[in-house]
Short mmCIF file of C-alpha atoms and ligand atoms in Angstrom, two decimals:
data_model
loop_
_atom_site.label_atom_id
_atom_site.label_comp_id
_atom_site.label_asym_id
_atom_site.label_seq_id
_atom_site.Cartn_x
_atom_site.Cartn_y
_atom_site.Cartn_z
CA MET D 12 90.75 73.91 -230.24
CA LEU D 13 91.05 70.75 -228.16
CA SER D 14 90.27 67.38 -229.73
CA GLN D 15 87.42 65.29 -228.30
CA LYS D 16 90.03 62.68 -227.30
CA THR D 17 91.89 65.25 -225.18
CA ILE D 18 88.66 66.48 -223.60
CA ASP D 19 87.64 62.92 -222.74
CA ILE D 20 91.01 62.01 -221.23
CA VAL D 21 91.21 65.19 -219.16
CA LYS D 22 87.65 64.95 -217.88
CA SER D 23 87.89 61.28 -217.03
CA SER D 24 91.15 61.80 -215.14
CA VAL D 25 89.80 64.56 -212.89
CA PRO D 26 88.60 62.18 -210.13
CA VAL D 27 92.01 60.41 -210.07
CA LEU D 28 93.83 63.72 -209.94
CA ALA D 29 91.46 65.17 -207.37
CA ALA D 30 92.12 62.16 -205.14
CA ARG D 31 95.89 62.56 -205.45
CA GLY D 32 95.77 66.25 -206.27
CA THR D 33 97.45 67.63 -203.18
CA GLU D 34 100.17 64.97 -203.39
CA ILE D 35 100.87 66.08 -206.97
CA THR D 36 100.82 69.80 -206.24
CA LYS D 37 103.03 69.40 -203.16
CA HIS D 38 105.56 67.51 -205.25
CA PHE D 39 105.17 70.10 -208.02
CA TYR D 40 106.02 73.00 -205.69
CA LYS D 41 109.02 71.19 -204.22
CA ARG D 42 110.28 70.43 -207.70
CA MET D 43 109.63 73.91 -209.05
CA PHE D 44 111.34 75.71 -206.15
CA LYS D 45 114.37 73.41 -206.50
CA ASN D 46 114.65 74.21 -210.23
CA ASN D 47 113.60 77.86 -210.01
CA PRO D 48 114.40 79.13 -206.52
CA GLU D 49 113.93 82.73 -207.73
CA LEU D 50 110.17 82.05 -207.58
CA LEU D 51 110.48 82.04 -203.78
CA ASN D 52 110.58 85.82 -204.19
CA ILE D 53 106.97 85.67 -205.39
CA PHE D 54 105.24 82.93 -203.39
CA ASN D 55 104.00 83.41 -199.85
CA HIS D 56 106.16 81.06 -197.77
CA THR D 57 103.64 80.97 -194.93
CA ASN D 58 100.82 79.81 -197.19
CA GLN D 59 103.20 77.18 -198.57
CA GLN D 60 103.99 75.91 -195.10
CA GLN D 61 100.31 75.64 -194.28
CA GLY D 62 99.54 73.87 -197.56
CA ARG D 63 96.89 76.46 -198.42
CA GLN D 64 98.46 77.45 -201.71
CA GLN D 65 98.85 73.83 -202.84
CA THR D 66 95.18 73.19 -202.09
CA ALA D 67 94.09 76.36 -203.87
CA LEU D 68 96.06 75.59 -207.01
CA ALA D 69 94.96 71.94 -207.06
CA ASN D 70 91.29 72.87 -206.58
CA SER D 71 91.35 75.45 -209.32
CA LEU D 72 93.15 73.28 -211.86
CA TYR D 73 90.79 70.37 -211.40
CA ALA D 74 87.76 72.64 -211.46
CA ALA D 75 89.07 74.15 -214.69
CA ALA D 76 89.72 70.67 -216.13
CA GLN D 77 86.17 69.64 -215.32
CA TYR D 78 84.95 72.59 -217.38
CA ILE D 79 87.57 72.26 -220.10
CA ASP D 80 84.90 72.27 -222.84
CA GLN D 81 83.01 75.25 -221.37
CA LEU D 82 85.64 77.54 -219.89
CA ASP D 83 83.20 80.47 -219.75
CA ALA D 84 81.75 78.85 -216.63
CA ILE D 85 84.95 79.45 -214.67
CA VAL D 86 85.57 83.04 -215.75
CA PRO D 87 84.43 84.62 -212.44
CA ALA D 88 86.77 82.37 -210.44
CA VAL D 89 89.61 82.89 -212.91
CA LYS D 90 89.12 86.64 -212.69
CA GLN D 91 89.65 86.63 -208.93
CA ILE D 92 92.86 84.60 -209.28
CA CYS D 93 94.10 86.84 -212.12
CA HIS D 94 93.72 89.90 -209.90
CA LYS D 95 95.88 88.15 -207.29
CA HIS D 96 98.44 87.10 -209.93
CA VAL D 97 98.63 90.63 -211.37
CA SER D 98 99.15 92.11 -207.93
CA LEU D 99 102.13 89.75 -207.58
CA GLY D 100 103.63 90.60 -210.97
CA ILE D 101 103.12 87.10 -212.47
CA LYS D 102 104.41 87.03 -216.04
CA LYS D 103 103.60 85.04 -219.16
CA GLU D 104 106.94 83.20 -218.98
CA HIS D 105 106.11 81.94 -215.47
CA TYR D 106 103.36 79.80 -217.01
CA SER D 107 105.95 77.74 -218.92
CA ILE D 108 107.80 77.03 -215.67
CA VAL D 109 104.58 76.04 -213.88
CA GLY D 110 103.38 73.93 -216.82
CA GLU D 111 106.67 72.06 -217.20
CA ASN D 112 106.94 71.26 -213.50
CA LEU D 113 103.29 70.34 -213.15
CA LEU D 114 103.43 67.85 -216.01
CA ALA D 115 106.64 66.35 -214.65
CA ALA D 116 105.10 66.14 -211.17
CA MET D 117 102.07 64.26 -212.55
CA LYS D 118 104.37 61.80 -214.24
CA GLU D 119 106.57 61.32 -211.18
CA VAL D 120 103.69 60.87 -208.73
CA LEU D 121 101.35 58.80 -210.91
CA GLY D 122 104.06 56.58 -212.45
CA ASP D 123 102.78 54.16 -215.13
CA ALA D 124 99.23 55.53 -214.78
CA ALA D 125 100.46 58.70 -216.51
CA THR D 126 100.56 57.31 -220.06
CA ASP D 127 101.83 59.32 -223.02
CA ASP D 128 98.24 59.99 -224.13
CA PHE D 129 97.39 61.21 -220.64
CA LEU D 130 100.38 63.54 -220.45
CA TYR D 131 99.80 64.88 -223.95
CA ALA D 132 96.14 65.62 -223.18
CA TRP D 133 97.04 67.39 -219.93
CA GLU D 134 99.74 69.46 -221.59
CA GLU D 135 97.23 70.62 -224.21
CA ALA D 136 94.60 71.33 -221.56
CA TYR D 137 97.06 73.18 -219.32
CA TRP D 138 97.89 75.59 -222.12
CA VAL D 139 94.24 76.21 -222.94
CA ILE D 140 93.62 77.08 -219.26
CA ALA D 141 96.86 79.05 -218.97
CA LYS D 142 95.94 81.13 -222.02
CA VAL D 143 92.70 82.22 -220.34
CA PHE D 144 94.78 83.43 -217.38
CA ILE D 145 97.55 85.04 -219.45
CA ASP D 146 95.10 86.99 -221.64
CA MET D 147 93.04 88.21 -218.71
CA GLU D 148 96.17 89.21 -216.78
CA GLU D 149 97.57 91.13 -219.74
CA GLU D 150 94.29 93.05 -219.95
CA LEU D 151 94.51 93.91 -216.23
CA TYR D 152 98.17 94.99 -216.55
CA LYS D 153 97.35 97.23 -219.51
CA LYS D 154 94.46 98.80 -217.63
CA ALA D 155 96.65 99.45 -214.56
CA GLU D 156 99.40 100.97 -216.71
CA SER D 157 96.98 103.27 -218.51
CA GLN D 158 95.84 105.03 -215.30
CA PRO D 159 97.39 108.40 -214.43
CA GLY D 160 100.44 107.46 -212.36
CA GLY D 161 99.77 103.80 -213.16
CA TRP D 162 102.38 101.08 -213.59
CA ARG D 163 103.00 97.36 -214.11
CA ASP D 164 104.65 95.11 -211.48
CA PHE D 165 106.23 96.94 -208.54
CA LYS D 166 107.05 100.58 -207.92
CA PRO D 167 108.85 102.23 -204.98
CA PHE D 168 106.67 104.24 -202.59
CA VAL D 169 107.63 106.17 -199.48
CA VAL D 170 105.87 106.12 -196.13
CA ALA D 171 104.54 109.68 -195.72
CA GLU D 172 102.78 109.09 -192.42
CA LYS D 173 102.35 106.29 -189.88
CA VAL D 174 99.24 106.53 -187.66
CA LYS D 175 98.22 104.27 -184.80
CA GLU D 176 94.52 103.41 -185.20
CA SER D 177 94.15 101.03 -182.22
CA SER D 178 96.35 98.98 -179.90
CA VAL D 179 97.01 96.53 -182.76
CA ILE D 180 96.30 98.36 -186.04
CA THR D 181 98.54 101.02 -187.60
CA SER D 182 97.98 102.89 -190.87
CA PHE D 183 100.73 103.62 -193.38
CA TYR D 184 100.19 106.50 -195.83
CA LEU D 185 102.13 105.81 -199.03
CA LYS D 186 103.19 108.20 -201.78
CA PRO D 187 105.17 107.48 -204.98
CA LYS D 188 108.91 107.91 -204.35
CA ALA D 189 109.35 109.66 -207.70
CA GLY D 190 106.35 111.94 -207.12
CA GLY D 191 103.45 112.18 -209.56
CA PRO D 192 99.85 111.15 -209.20
CA VAL D 193 98.48 108.18 -207.26
CA PRO D 194 96.20 106.21 -209.60
CA PRO D 195 92.49 105.84 -208.92
CA TYR D 196 91.19 102.52 -207.57
CA LEU D 197 87.92 100.90 -206.60
CA PRO D 198 87.03 100.96 -202.90
CA GLY D 199 87.70 97.43 -201.64
CA GLN D 200 90.77 96.77 -203.80
CA TYR D 201 94.17 95.83 -202.42
CA ILE D 202 97.86 96.30 -203.16
CA THR D 203 100.76 93.92 -202.64
CA VAL D 204 103.58 95.13 -200.40
CA ARG D 205 106.96 93.57 -201.22
CA VAL D 206 109.69 93.74 -198.59
CA LYS D 207 112.81 91.90 -197.57
CA VAL D 208 112.31 90.99 -193.95
CA THR D 209 115.53 91.14 -191.90
CA ASP D 210 117.85 88.16 -192.51
CA ASP D 211 115.52 86.52 -195.04
CA THR D 212 117.03 85.27 -198.31
CA TYR D 213 113.92 85.94 -200.34
CA LEU D 214 111.43 88.76 -200.67
CA SER D 215 108.03 88.55 -198.96
CA ASN D 216 104.79 89.70 -200.55
CA ARG D 217 101.54 90.42 -198.76
CA GLN D 218 98.25 91.88 -199.89
CA TYR D 219 96.68 94.70 -197.89
CA SER D 220 93.34 96.34 -198.65
CA LEU D 221 93.43 100.06 -199.28
CA SER D 222 91.61 101.59 -196.33
CA ASP D 223 90.77 105.10 -197.49
CA ALA D 224 88.72 106.52 -200.35
CA PRO D 225 90.50 106.94 -203.70
CA GLY D 226 91.45 110.37 -205.02
CA LYS D 227 93.19 111.71 -201.92
CA GLY D 228 96.75 111.70 -203.28
CA TYR D 229 97.99 108.73 -201.24
CA PHE D 230 97.41 105.01 -200.67
CA ARG D 231 96.58 104.07 -197.11
CA ILE D 232 96.92 100.53 -195.75
CA SER D 233 96.03 99.64 -192.17
CA VAL D 234 97.99 96.73 -190.84
CA LYS D 235 97.33 94.49 -187.84
CA ARG D 236 100.18 93.43 -185.63
CA GLU D 237 100.04 89.74 -184.73
CA ALA D 238 99.94 89.29 -180.98
CA GLU D 239 102.08 86.18 -180.99
CA PRO D 240 105.45 87.32 -182.35
CA ASN D 241 106.38 83.92 -183.75
CA LYS D 242 103.15 83.34 -185.58
CA PRO D 243 104.24 83.08 -189.23
CA GLN D 244 101.13 84.93 -190.48
CA GLY D 245 102.37 88.10 -188.80
CA LYS D 246 105.82 88.13 -190.36
CA VAL D 247 105.38 91.01 -192.80
CA SER D 248 102.78 92.88 -190.72
CA ASN D 249 105.01 92.87 -187.66
CA TYR D 250 107.98 93.88 -189.78
CA LEU D 251 106.04 96.89 -191.06
CA HIS D 252 105.02 97.83 -187.51
CA ASP D 253 108.51 97.47 -186.05
CA HIS D 254 110.89 98.44 -188.85
CA ILE D 255 109.16 100.65 -191.38
CA GLN D 256 109.11 104.30 -190.39
CA VAL D 257 108.12 107.59 -192.00
CA GLY D 258 110.51 108.27 -194.92
CA ASP D 259 111.25 104.57 -195.53
CA GLU D 260 110.75 103.04 -198.93
CA ILE D 261 108.67 99.97 -199.78
CA GLU D 262 107.74 98.47 -203.12
CA ILE D 263 104.10 98.06 -203.98
CA SER D 264 102.02 96.76 -206.89
CA ALA D 265 99.17 98.65 -208.54
CA PRO D 266 95.68 98.24 -206.99
CA ALA D 267 93.86 95.04 -207.92
CA GLY D 268 91.00 92.87 -206.72
CA ASP D 269 87.43 92.17 -207.71
CA PHE D 270 85.85 92.74 -204.30
CA PHE D 271 84.74 96.34 -204.50
CA LEU D 272 81.81 98.66 -203.92
CA LYS D 273 79.80 99.64 -206.97
CA VAL D 274 80.08 103.34 -206.25
CA GLN D 275 77.45 104.52 -208.74
CA ASP D 276 74.72 102.18 -207.46
CA SER D 277 72.09 103.57 -205.15
CA THR D 278 71.07 100.32 -203.40
CA PRO D 279 71.32 100.29 -199.59
CA VAL D 280 74.61 98.81 -198.41
CA VAL D 281 75.40 96.88 -195.26
CA PHE D 282 79.06 96.46 -194.33
CA ILE D 283 79.85 93.59 -191.96
CA SER D 284 83.42 93.26 -190.78
CA GLY D 285 85.37 91.34 -188.18
CA GLY D 286 88.69 92.58 -186.76
CA VAL D 287 91.08 93.99 -189.33
CA GLY D 288 88.55 92.97 -192.01
CA LEU D 289 87.18 96.48 -191.59
CA THR D 290 89.92 97.94 -193.83
CA PRO D 291 88.15 97.57 -197.21
CA MET D 292 84.93 98.73 -195.52
CA MET D 293 86.64 101.96 -194.44
CA SER D 294 87.55 102.62 -198.05
CA MET D 295 83.96 101.93 -199.10
CA LEU D 296 82.40 104.04 -196.34
CA ASN D 297 84.75 106.96 -196.97
CA THR D 298 83.96 106.75 -200.69
CA ILE D 299 80.22 106.88 -200.01
CA ALA D 300 80.81 109.92 -197.77
CA LYS D 301 82.76 111.59 -200.57
CA GLU D 302 80.67 110.70 -203.58
CA ASN D 303 77.22 109.44 -202.66
CA ALA D 304 76.45 110.85 -199.23
CA GLU D 305 72.69 110.22 -199.44
CA ARG D 306 73.12 106.47 -199.86
CA SER D 307 71.70 104.24 -197.11
CA VAL D 308 74.60 102.58 -195.32
CA ALA D 309 74.97 100.45 -192.20
CA PHE D 310 78.41 99.75 -190.73
CA ILE D 311 78.42 96.64 -188.54
CA HIS D 312 81.73 95.79 -186.95
CA ALA D 313 82.81 93.02 -184.58
CA ALA D 314 85.98 93.36 -182.52
CA ARG D 315 87.32 91.72 -179.40
CA ASN D 316 87.09 94.94 -177.41
CA GLU D 317 87.32 98.74 -177.66
CA GLU D 318 91.14 98.78 -177.39
CA VAL D 319 91.74 96.78 -180.55
CA HIS D 320 88.89 98.50 -182.41
CA ALA D 321 90.33 100.77 -185.15
CA PHE D 322 88.62 103.78 -186.81
CA LYS D 323 85.94 103.95 -184.09
CA LYS D 324 85.89 107.76 -184.06
CA ASP D 325 86.05 108.03 -187.87
CA VAL D 326 82.98 105.81 -188.25
CA GLU D 327 81.10 107.62 -185.49
CA GLU D 328 81.79 111.00 -187.12
CA LEU D 329 80.71 109.78 -190.54
CA VAL D 330 77.52 108.24 -189.18
CA GLU D 331 76.76 111.53 -187.45
CA ARG D 332 77.32 113.48 -190.66
CA LEU D 333 75.71 111.22 -193.28
CA PRO D 334 71.90 111.45 -193.43
CA ASN D 335 71.20 107.73 -193.97
CA ALA D 336 74.00 106.02 -192.09
CA SER D 337 74.01 103.86 -188.97
CA LYS D 338 76.60 101.80 -187.10
CA LEU D 339 76.66 98.85 -184.76
CA PHE D 340 79.79 97.98 -182.81
CA CYS D 341 79.84 94.51 -181.28
CA TYR D 342 82.52 93.39 -178.77
CA ASP D 343 82.76 89.84 -177.50
CA GLN D 344 85.15 90.70 -174.65
CA PRO D 345 84.46 94.38 -173.89
CA ILE D 346 86.52 96.16 -171.27
CA GLU D 347 83.51 98.36 -170.45
CA PRO D 348 80.29 96.79 -171.77
CA GLU D 349 78.72 100.25 -172.20
CA ASN D 350 81.32 101.01 -174.89
CA ALA D 351 79.72 98.39 -177.14
CA ASP D 352 76.41 98.79 -178.95
CA ILE D 353 75.97 95.07 -178.39
CA THR D 354 78.13 92.39 -176.79
CA GLY D 355 78.68 88.81 -177.91
CA HIS D 356 78.45 87.86 -181.57
CA ILE D 357 76.68 89.10 -184.68
CA THR D 358 73.85 86.61 -184.88
CA LYS D 359 71.06 86.05 -187.37
CA ASP D 360 68.79 87.82 -184.94
CA VAL D 361 71.04 90.90 -185.05
CA LEU D 362 71.20 90.83 -188.83
CA LYS D 363 67.46 90.49 -189.38
CA ASP D 364 67.09 94.23 -188.61
CA TYR D 365 69.32 94.92 -191.62
CA VAL D 366 67.31 93.00 -194.20
CA LYS D 367 66.29 95.62 -196.74
CA ASP D 368 64.87 95.36 -200.22
CA GLY D 369 67.63 95.28 -202.83
CA ALA D 370 70.43 95.83 -200.28
CA ASP D 371 74.01 94.71 -200.98
CA TYR D 372 76.01 93.08 -198.18
CA TYR D 373 79.80 93.30 -198.04
CA ILE D 374 81.61 90.99 -195.63
CA CYS D 375 85.27 90.82 -194.67
CA GLY D 376 86.98 89.19 -191.72
CA PRO D 377 88.38 85.84 -190.57
CA ALA D 378 87.15 82.85 -192.64
CA LEU D 379 84.95 81.43 -189.88
CA PHE D 380 83.38 84.84 -189.24
CA MET D 381 82.59 85.20 -192.94
CA LYS D 382 81.16 81.71 -193.10
CA ALA D 383 78.84 82.50 -190.17
CA MET D 384 77.74 85.82 -191.72
CA VAL D 385 77.10 84.31 -195.16
CA THR D 386 75.08 81.50 -193.54
CA ASN D 387 73.05 83.98 -191.47
CA LEU D 388 72.28 86.19 -194.44
CA THR D 389 71.40 83.24 -196.66
CA GLU D 390 69.02 81.92 -194.00
CA LEU D 391 67.44 85.37 -193.85
CA GLY D 392 66.64 85.01 -197.55
CA ILE D 393 69.33 87.30 -199.00
CA PRO D 394 70.15 86.09 -202.54
CA ALA D 395 73.73 84.95 -203.17
CA GLU D 396 74.38 87.69 -205.75
CA LYS D 397 73.77 90.34 -203.07
CA ILE D 398 76.35 88.87 -200.68
CA HIS D 399 79.92 89.96 -201.49
CA TYR D 400 82.94 88.76 -199.56
CA GLU D 401 86.67 88.41 -199.77
CA PHE D 402 89.09 85.93 -198.21
CA PHE D 403 92.35 86.90 -196.60
CA GLY D 404 94.94 84.58 -198.17
CA PRO D 405 94.19 81.95 -200.80
CA ALA D 406 90.54 81.19 -201.42
CA ILE D 407 90.44 77.49 -200.70
CA LYS D 408 87.64 76.43 -203.04
CA PHE D 409 86.07 77.70 -206.23
CA ASP D 410 82.58 77.74 -204.76
CA GLN D 411 84.12 78.89 -201.49
CA ILE D 412 82.34 78.65 -198.14
C1 HEM T 503 97.64 82.24 -206.28
C2 HEM T 503 95.82 79.11 -209.52
C3 HEM T 503 99.62 79.92 -212.40
C4 HEM T 503 101.79 82.20 -208.74
C5 HEM T 503 96.82 81.34 -206.93
C6 HEM T 503 95.55 80.89 -206.41
C7 HEM T 503 95.05 80.02 -207.30
C8 HEM T 503 95.99 79.90 -208.39
C9 HEM T 503 93.73 79.28 -207.20
C10 HEM T 503 94.93 81.33 -205.09
C11 HEM T 503 94.17 82.62 -205.32
C12 HEM T 503 93.71 83.27 -204.05
O1 HEM T 503 94.55 83.84 -203.35
O2 HEM T 503 92.54 83.20 -203.76
C13 HEM T 503 96.68 79.08 -210.58
C14 HEM T 503 96.45 78.33 -211.81
C15 HEM T 503 97.52 78.55 -212.63
C16 HEM T 503 98.42 79.43 -211.91
C17 HEM T 503 95.23 77.47 -212.08
C18 HEM T 503 97.81 78.03 -214.01
C19 HEM T 503 96.91 77.87 -214.94
C20 HEM T 503 100.54 80.60 -211.66
C21 HEM T 503 101.85 80.98 -212.12
C22 HEM T 503 102.48 81.59 -211.08
C23 HEM T 503 101.55 81.63 -209.97
C24 HEM T 503 102.39 80.74 -213.53
C25 HEM T 503 103.88 82.14 -211.02
C26 HEM T 503 104.93 81.39 -211.07
C27 HEM T 503 100.85 82.38 -207.75
C28 HEM T 503 101.11 83.08 -206.50
C29 HEM T 503 99.91 83.11 -205.80
C30 HEM T 503 98.94 82.43 -206.63
C31 HEM T 503 102.45 83.65 -206.06
C32 HEM T 503 99.65 83.77 -204.45
C33 HEM T 503 99.50 82.79 -203.37
C34 HEM T 503 100.63 82.69 -202.39
O3 HEM T 503 101.70 83.26 -202.56
O4 HEM T 503 100.40 81.97 -201.42
N1 HEM T 503 97.06 80.74 -208.13
N2 HEM T 503 97.87 79.73 -210.69
N3 HEM T 503 100.39 81.01 -210.35
N4 HEM T 503 99.55 82.00 -207.79
FE1 HEM T 503 98.70 80.93 -209.26
#
């Protein structure tokens, strides 16, 4: 239980910390990686370079501090982060390392402004927040372990099949190296792939959505190759494309993530994806086909053109087969315009035909695409709780776009 004095100090210092928050977190990361370089095996170096991780951590800590006396309010946001942490194998003891370096970073950046009272209050508050994370993560780990074939942290899998889905997207079918069952998961969840990219000193971790329905005896991820070879975002994806072949081994974490289709619901669903953001939607659509074939479903997908468009045939076949399914393919630079259902962008005018009573909307794609889709749907009167979306990479703000 925090004292009122601690609560007051922490709350009143939030504006100061928010103003210098990124400075503190940048210093914190530099410090922590110097003292504990082994953590570079866990953190995404590309996100670090872009400052996205620093911003995400700073935002979430200050948001949590603001709600230090009513932590229930931040549970949904914490849950999303915990799923990400669990998929990266974050452990209880890591919180001591983070806490120690964060407190020291506050002191070093703020100087005399960081009084003993201030540092004491923040240390207390950090551990209250950290405990919320640690407890929730332990619950998620236990749940993952208890599944048939389930595990904690990372487990070796073997590539059973590699299938080209478009000029830029390739699927990898993964099976446990030691045999045994593949655990169930919720359509929309992701796994972390951990590899050592040629010549790198540290391991690289990346999350990929599972792109097929659960219960088929394998995990499938569908990975986009980055067109510009030197673009840091494509480091692991391009490595998988170029170096990982059938029979090769990669380590993966158990499925995680709180962006998923509620399979048992019967509400109409509208999937809206941009580019490789269609991967979780493929898992959701395939699950509906398998388990709830009568459900009303619309699959709206935006791609640059028909060459980069993955799973075109699969979606067409499913739409043909399912009694209440439709699709809309939108290309902004089609090679042959007649190959698109519509050309240009998915506008509010396009989406108004998909406004249905009680429908749930699932969106995945580049951040700007998602922002546009969420804005369109909101302007069409869709309530926020019916709009579900997931960021690639760190979610920058608690209240997001
Ligand atoms: C991701 C907050 C503790 C490692 C994140 C994200 C947030 C966050 C907001 C971004 C989530 C997203 O992707 O949307 C926090 C807070 C912590 C904490 C508030 C303490 C209370 C830790 C600890 C570790 C850790 C102890 C391990 C040393 C990571 C890693 C990522 C991450 C590796 C993935 C992002 C990347 O690699 O770029 N955390 N975190 N975090 N966190 Fe934490």
